Amino acid sequence: MSMHKSEMEKVKIALNAIEASFYGHCKTCDTEIPFEWLEAIPTTLYCVEHAPERPTTQDRPVEEDVLIPSKGNNFENPHGSEIVDKEDSFGEVAKFGTSETPRITRAIMTAIIIFIKQKMKPMDFLKTMKDL
């Protein structure tokens, strides 16, 4: 399942929980889920103590197949030419987001808040989400 479909499935489940009035309460122990935890993972149905473990991946960045470890600020590729890593290289690339950028999480949280405020039906909400 693609990451996009997986995230959409989690959103559908969270919307159903909202509609059934148990969103924000742990599915296991029924305690209230702290707002900070919901803010971090808006589609969660579990408190911190009962959150299912997420599988860790052993995948490595594709660049590691191409680049030889750096010496100073230079990288060598298998063809023998050097790639110079300038001081602001990371900053330039990070403008487009990093693996630590919570853009998806904020988008989901914003969407759920819109859903709640507008009292939308789940299917109407999902149609709106697809248009974003």
mmCIF file of C-alpha atoms in Angstrom:
data_model
loop_
_atom_site.group_PDB
_atom_site.id
_atom_site.type_symbol
_atom_site.label_atom_id
_atom_site.label_comp_id
_atom_site.label_asym_id
_atom_site.label_seq_id
_atom_site.Cartn_x
_atom_site.Cartn_y
_atom_site.Cartn_z
ATOM 1 C CA MET A 1 0.000 0.000 0.000
ATOM 2 C CA SER A 2 1.401 3.387 -0.912
ATOM 3 C CA MET A 3 2.123 5.881 1.826
ATOM 4 C CA HIS A 4 -0.580 8.205 0.458
ATOM 5 C CA LYS A 5 -3.260 5.488 0.570
ATOM 6 C CA SER A 6 -2.102 4.431 4.022
ATOM 7 C CA GLU A 7 -2.407 8.011 5.314
ATOM 8 C CA MET A 8 -5.842 8.413 3.713
ATOM 9 C CA GLU A 9 -6.974 5.183 5.386
ATOM 10 C CA LYS A 10 -5.788 6.514 8.769
ATOM 11 C CA VAL A 11 -7.700 9.759 8.124
ATOM 12 C CA LYS A 12 -10.877 7.793 7.286
ATOM 13 C CA ILE A 13 -10.538 5.807 10.519
ATOM 14 C CA ALA A 14 -9.987 9.015 12.536
ATOM 15 C CA LEU A 15 -13.030 10.615 10.886
ATOM 16 C CA ASN A 16 -15.140 7.602 11.783
ATOM 17 C CA ALA A 17 -13.885 7.917 15.380
ATOM 18 C CA ILE A 18 -14.932 11.595 15.375
ATOM 19 C CA GLU A 19 -18.351 10.699 14.025
ATOM 20 C CA ALA A 20 -18.759 7.973 16.679
ATOM 21 C CA SER A 21 -17.659 10.473 19.372
ATOM 22 C CA PHE A 22 -14.697 8.460 20.607
ATOM 23 C CA TYR A 23 -11.918 10.415 18.876
ATOM 24 C CA GLY A 24 -9.402 11.579 21.455
ATOM 25 C CA HIS A 25 -9.905 8.554 23.708
ATOM 26 C CA CYS A 26 -7.574 5.561 23.691
ATOM 27 C CA LYS A 27 -9.056 2.529 21.942
ATOM 28 C CA THR A 28 -7.380 0.254 24.518
ATOM 29 C CA CYS A 29 -7.868 1.943 27.908
ATOM 30 C CA ASP A 30 -10.438 4.670 27.068
ATOM 31 C CA THR A 31 -8.381 7.404 28.767
ATOM 32 C CA GLU A 32 -8.260 10.798 27.144
ATOM 33 C CA ILE A 33 -5.381 11.136 24.682
ATOM 34 C CA PRO A 34 -3.257 14.219 25.510
ATOM 35 C CA PHE A 35 -3.718 17.067 23.045
ATOM 36 C CA GLU A 36 0.034 17.183 22.394
ATOM 37 C CA TRP A 37 -0.031 13.531 21.294
ATOM 38 C CA LEU A 38 -3.001 14.204 18.988
ATOM 39 C CA GLU A 39 -1.225 17.258 17.652
ATOM 40 C CA ALA A 40 1.853 15.135 16.850
ATOM 41 C CA ILE A 41 -0.163 12.223 15.411
ATOM 42 C CA PRO A 42 -3.684 13.478 14.647
ATOM 43 C CA THR A 43 -4.874 10.149 13.249
ATOM 44 C CA THR A 44 -3.945 8.129 16.340
ATOM 45 C CA LEU A 45 -6.539 6.156 18.249
ATOM 46 C CA TYR A 46 -4.185 5.235 21.095
ATOM 47 C CA CYS A 47 -2.568 6.970 24.045
ATOM 48 C CA VAL A 48 1.221 7.032 24.325
ATOM 49 C CA GLU A 49 1.281 3.929 26.532
ATOM 50 C CA HIS A 50 -0.791 1.825 24.112
ATOM 51 C CA ALA A 51 0.453 3.131 20.769
ATOM 52 C CA PRO A 52 1.362 0.260 18.465
ATOM 53 C CA GLU A 53 5.045 0.020 17.672
ATOM 54 C CA ARG A 54 5.919 1.325 14.261
ATOM 55 C CA PRO A 55 8.134 -0.915 12.185
ATOM 56 C CA THR A 56 11.592 0.492 11.618
ATOM 57 C CA THR A 57 12.944 0.355 8.136
ATOM 58 C CA GLN A 58 16.368 -0.806 7.137
ATOM 59 C CA ASP A 59 16.214 1.200 3.909
ATOM 60 C CA ARG A 60 19.164 3.452 3.266
ATOM 61 C CA PRO A 61 19.199 6.607 1.144
ATOM 62 C CA VAL A 62 19.745 5.911 -2.551
ATOM 63 C CA GLU A 63 22.639 8.398 -2.528
ATOM 64 C CA GLU A 64 24.700 5.911 -0.535
ATOM 65 C CA ASP A 65 24.803 3.659 -3.597
ATOM 66 C CA VAL A 66 26.350 6.449 -5.642
ATOM 67 C CA LEU A 67 28.532 8.472 -3.273
ATOM 68 C CA ILE A 68 31.703 7.509 -1.485
ATOM 69 C CA PRO A 69 31.954 8.900 2.100
ATOM 70 C CA SER A 70 33.058 12.508 2.219
ATOM 71 C CA LYS A 71 36.509 13.826 2.956
ATOM 72 C CA GLY A 72 36.159 17.401 4.092
ATOM 73 C CA ASN A 73 33.516 19.094 1.986
ATOM 74 C CA ASN A 74 33.955 16.902 -1.113
ATOM 75 C CA PHE A 75 32.172 13.760 -2.229
ATOM 76 C CA GLU A 76 33.527 11.374 -4.860
ATOM 77 C CA ASN A 77 31.245 9.452 -7.127
ATOM 78 C CA PRO A 78 32.140 6.100 -8.762
ATOM 79 C CA HIS A 79 33.104 7.909 -11.978
ATOM 80 C CA GLY A 80 35.982 9.643 -10.202
ATOM 81 C CA SER A 81 34.715 13.219 -10.403
ATOM 82 C CA GLU A 82 34.220 15.268 -7.250
ATOM 83 C CA ILE A 83 31.083 16.965 -6.025
ATOM 84 C CA VAL A 84 31.742 19.979 -3.811
ATOM 85 C CA ASP A 85 29.352 20.445 -0.906
ATOM 86 C CA LYS A 86 29.003 24.166 -0.407
ATOM 87 C CA GLU A 87 28.137 25.632 2.999
ATOM 88 C CA ASP A 88 24.541 26.356 2.112
ATOM 89 C CA SER A 89 23.765 23.158 0.148
ATOM 90 C CA PHE A 90 21.616 21.624 2.873
ATOM 91 C CA GLY A 91 19.812 24.903 3.480
ATOM 92 C CA GLU A 92 18.959 25.173 -0.205
ATOM 93 C CA VAL A 93 17.544 21.658 -0.337
ATOM 94 C CA ALA A 94 15.800 21.902 3.064
ATOM 95 C CA LYS A 95 13.611 24.721 1.706
ATOM 96 C CA PHE A 96 11.625 21.970 0.004
ATOM 97 C CA GLY A 97 11.181 20.006 3.239
ATOM 98 C CA THR A 98 13.094 17.352 5.122
ATOM 99 C CA SER A 99 12.192 14.028 6.687
ATOM 100 C CA GLU A 100 11.675 15.931 9.936
ATOM 101 C CA THR A 101 9.326 18.527 8.445
ATOM 102 C CA PRO A 102 5.853 18.021 9.953
ATOM 103 C CA ARG A 103 4.015 19.279 6.852
ATOM 104 C CA ILE A 104 1.820 16.195 6.403
ATOM 105 C CA THR A 105 0.921 16.090 10.076
ATOM 106 C CA ARG A 106 -0.071 19.764 10.122
ATOM 107 C CA ALA A 107 -2.124 19.281 6.971
ATOM 108 C CA ILE A 108 -3.987 16.341 8.498
ATOM 109 C CA MET A 109 -4.569 18.203 11.760
ATOM 110 C CA THR A 110 -5.837 21.270 9.878
ATOM 111 C CA ALA A 111 -8.137 19.068 7.797
ATOM 112 C CA ILE A 112 -9.575 17.370 10.888
ATOM 113 C CA ILE A 113 -10.199 20.751 12.542
ATOM 114 C CA ILE A 114 -11.993 21.959 9.391
ATOM 115 C CA PHE A 115 -14.042 18.742 9.391
ATOM 116 C CA ILE A 116 -15.085 19.270 13.010
ATOM 117 C CA LYS A 117 -15.889 22.975 12.653
ATOM 118 C CA GLN A 118 -17.892 22.554 9.456
ATOM 119 C CA LYS A 119 -19.661 19.403 10.710
ATOM 120 C CA MET A 120 -19.052 17.751 7.352
ATOM 121 C CA LYS A 121 -20.068 14.217 6.496
ATOM 122 C CA PRO A 122 -16.996 11.946 6.185
ATOM 123 C CA MET A 123 -17.488 11.278 2.458
ATOM 124 C CA ASP A 124 -17.859 15.013 1.685
ATOM 125 C CA PHE A 125 -14.746 15.651 3.722
ATOM 126 C CA LEU A 126 -12.765 13.004 1.821
ATOM 127 C CA LYS A 127 -13.848 14.521 -1.499
ATOM 128 C CA THR A 128 -12.581 17.890 -0.245
ATOM 129 C CA MET A 129 -9.287 16.262 0.826
ATOM 130 C CA LYS A 130 -8.759 14.822 -2.659
ATOM 131 C CA ASP A 131 -9.105 18.315 -4.115
ATOM 132 C CA LEU A 132 -6.269 19.685 -1.966
#
